[in-house]
Short mmCIF file of C-alpha atoms in Angstrom, two decimals:
data_model
loop_
_atom_site.label_atom_id
_atom_site.label_comp_id
_atom_site.label_asym_id
_atom_site.label_seq_id
_atom_site.Cartn_x
_atom_site.Cartn_y
_atom_site.Cartn_z
CA UNK G 1 -10.31 14.87 -23.25
CA UNK G 2 -10.45 17.28 -20.29
CA UNK G 3 -8.36 16.98 -17.04
CA UNK G 4 -11.22 15.58 -15.01
CA UNK G 5 -11.87 12.68 -17.47
CA UNK G 6 -8.12 11.87 -17.59
CA UNK G 7 -7.95 11.78 -13.83
CA UNK G 8 -11.04 9.48 -13.69
CA UNK G 9 -9.41 7.20 -16.25
CA UNK G 10 -6.21 7.30 -14.28
CA UNK G 11 -8.03 6.23 -11.07
CA UNK G 12 -9.82 3.43 -12.87
CA UNK G 13 -6.64 2.12 -14.47
CA UNK G 14 -4.54 2.36 -11.37
CA UNK G 15 -7.32 0.70 -9.31
CA UNK G 16 -7.23 -2.22 -11.77
CA UNK G 17 -3.45 -2.37 -11.29
CA UNK G 18 -4.05 -2.60 -7.63
CA UNK G 19 -6.55 -5.46 -7.92
CA UNK G 20 -4.03 -7.32 -10.22
CA UNK G 21 -1.17 -6.65 -7.78
CA UNK G 22 -2.90 -7.33 -4.64
CA UNK G 23 -5.64 -9.93 -5.41
CA UNK G 24 -3.98 -12.41 -7.70
CA UNK G 25 -2.03 -15.44 -6.54
CA UNK G 26 1.56 -14.62 -5.41
CA UNK G 27 4.15 -17.04 -6.56
CA UNK G 28 6.16 -18.89 -3.93
CA UNK G 29 9.41 -17.29 -3.12
CA UNK G 30 12.77 -19.09 -3.47
CA UNK G 31 14.11 -20.38 -0.24
CA UNK G 32 16.10 -17.83 1.61
CA UNK G 33 13.97 -14.85 0.40
CA UNK G 34 11.15 -15.07 2.90
CA UNK G 35 10.23 -12.50 5.51
CA UNK G 36 11.13 -13.50 9.25
CA UNK G 37 8.24 -13.57 11.76
CA UNK G 38 5.68 -15.17 9.52
CA UNK G 39 2.77 -16.85 11.50
CA UNK G 40 0.12 -19.25 10.08
CA UNK G 41 -3.20 -20.49 10.99
CA UNK G 42 -4.18 -23.08 8.52
CA UNK G 43 -3.81 -21.48 4.94
CA UNK G 44 -3.86 -17.99 6.44
CA UNK G 45 -0.55 -16.26 6.81
CA UNK G 46 0.01 -13.37 9.14
CA UNK G 47 2.81 -10.95 9.91
CA UNK G 48 1.50 -9.20 13.16
CA UNK G 49 4.71 -7.71 14.56
CA UNK G 50 4.66 -3.92 14.05
CA UNK G 51 7.92 -2.62 12.38
CA UNK G 52 8.80 -6.37 11.69
CA UNK G 53 11.52 -5.29 9.24
CA UNK G 54 13.46 -3.63 12.03
CA UNK G 55 12.71 -6.05 14.85
CA UNK G 56 13.63 -9.17 12.77
CA UNK G 57 16.63 -7.61 11.00
CA UNK G 58 19.09 -9.88 12.96
CA UNK G 59 17.31 -13.00 11.54
CA UNK G 60 18.02 -11.94 7.95
CA UNK G 61 20.44 -14.52 6.45
CA UNK G 62 21.20 -13.10 3.01
CA UNK G 63 21.58 -9.84 1.07
CA UNK G 64 18.83 -10.95 -1.25
CA UNK G 65 16.45 -11.45 1.80
CA UNK G 66 17.47 -7.83 3.07
CA UNK G 67 16.81 -6.45 -0.33
CA UNK G 68 13.46 -8.19 -0.60
CA UNK G 69 12.34 -6.93 2.82
CA UNK G 70 13.18 -3.26 2.04
CA UNK G 71 11.80 -3.49 -1.44
CA UNK G 72 8.46 -4.78 -0.02
CA UNK G 73 8.30 -1.81 2.32
CA UNK G 74 9.13 0.69 -0.34
CA UNK G 75 6.56 -0.71 -2.79
CA UNK G 76 3.97 -0.60 -0.09
CA UNK G 77 4.64 3.08 0.53
CA UNK G 78 4.24 3.58 -3.10
CA UNK G 79 1.12 1.42 -3.53
CA UNK G 80 -1.54 3.94 -2.78
CA UNK G 81 0.48 7.09 -3.58
CA UNK G 82 -0.76 7.50 -7.21
CA UNK G 83 -4.41 6.60 -6.47
CA UNK G 84 -4.66 9.05 -3.49
CA UNK G 85 -2.88 11.84 -5.43
CA UNK G 86 -5.35 11.47 -8.26
CA UNK G 87 -8.34 11.40 -5.88
CA UNK G 88 -7.25 14.53 -4.28
CA UNK G 89 -7.57 16.35 -7.57
CA UNK G 90 -11.12 14.73 -8.03
CA UNK G 91 -12.44 14.88 -4.56
CA UNK G 92 -12.19 18.24 -2.83
CA UNK G 93 -13.81 16.68 0.38
CA UNK G 94 -10.77 14.52 0.72
CA UNK G 95 -8.29 17.34 0.96
CA UNK G 96 -7.65 17.31 4.78
CA UNK G 97 -4.84 15.54 6.50
CA UNK G 98 -7.10 13.42 8.67
CA UNK G 99 -9.37 12.42 5.96
CA UNK G 100 -6.50 11.32 3.83
CA UNK G 101 -4.86 9.36 6.57
CA UNK G 102 -8.19 7.62 7.42
CA UNK G 103 -9.07 6.97 3.84
CA UNK G 104 -5.70 5.44 3.15
CA UNK G 105 -5.64 3.37 6.25
CA UNK G 106 -9.14 1.99 5.57
CA UNK G 107 -8.29 1.28 1.87
CA UNK G 108 -5.18 -0.58 3.04
CA UNK G 109 -7.22 -2.48 5.69
CA UNK G 110 -9.70 -3.45 2.99
CA UNK G 111 -6.93 -4.77 0.73
CA UNK G 112 -5.26 -6.85 3.59
CA UNK G 113 -8.70 -8.25 4.71
CA UNK G 114 -9.59 -9.14 1.07
CA UNK G 115 -6.28 -10.96 0.75
CA UNK G 116 -7.22 -13.00 3.80
CA UNK G 117 -10.60 -13.87 2.38
CA UNK G 118 -8.99 -14.95 -1.04
CA UNK G 119 -6.24 -16.94 0.85
CA UNK G 120 -9.02 -18.75 3.00
CA UNK G 121 -11.08 -19.74 -0.15
CA UNK G 122 -8.46 -20.08 -2.88
CA UNK G 123 -4.91 -20.13 -1.26
CA UNK G 124 -3.41 -17.14 -3.07
CA UNK G 125 -0.20 -17.22 -0.95
CA UNK G 126 -0.90 -13.71 0.50
CA UNK G 127 0.09 -12.33 3.83
CA UNK G 128 -1.91 -10.04 6.10
CA UNK G 129 0.87 -7.69 7.32
CA UNK G 130 0.45 -5.10 10.06
CA UNK G 131 3.29 -3.12 8.40
CA UNK G 132 1.49 -2.88 5.12
CA UNK G 133 -1.25 -0.85 6.95
CA UNK G 134 1.12 1.92 8.11
CA UNK G 135 3.38 1.90 4.85
CA UNK G 136 0.27 2.21 2.75
CA UNK G 137 -1.15 4.88 4.85
CA UNK G 138 2.22 6.68 4.72
CA UNK G 139 2.10 6.49 0.94
CA UNK G 140 -1.35 8.27 1.02
CA UNK G 141 -0.01 10.89 3.35
CA UNK G 142 2.91 11.51 1.18
CA UNK G 143 0.51 12.00 -1.89
CA UNK G 144 -1.33 14.62 0.28
CA UNK G 145 1.97 16.35 1.14
CA UNK G 146 2.89 16.52 -2.62
CA UNK G 147 -0.55 17.73 -3.63
CA UNK G 148 -0.31 20.48 -1.05
CA UNK G 149 3.14 21.49 -2.23
CA UNK G 150 1.97 21.66 -5.88
CA UNK G 151 -1.12 23.51 -4.89
CA UNK G 152 0.79 26.19 -2.94
CA UNK G 153 3.26 26.61 -5.81
CA UNK G 154 0.22 26.98 -8.27
CA UNK G 155 -1.19 29.78 -6.08
CA UNK G 156 2.21 31.56 -5.88
CA UNK G 157 2.74 31.34 -9.57
#
């Protein structure tokens, strides 16, 4: 199997992982683990405060809640990283900082809006978070940075 086929398989498998991770019902969290600043409109749940984790830090009541908040942010940064990293090898037209940032942002926005639709129709217990947009986009950008570093080292060696 050549490298391109392996990368295509990786993109497909990781895309399936994203679908399973982002578009399946989320279990209810134990009391005391929730994220401060949540707003609801019917069944739809929003977290529209930019940098909510920092602004609402004073409302955190336990170490478990603090851990949960920072774990969510870290996982959101890592969510798109593997996908974008593989796509950079497969799609030369994506190899531009602005394109990577825009593509990552639009992909993240698509995920968040799809979660809203799923919650509207099926109550999947998902949250539309503004912070997910920038953390997912940051993950895509970091994949671009790693790609560029590896590419420069490949040229030097």
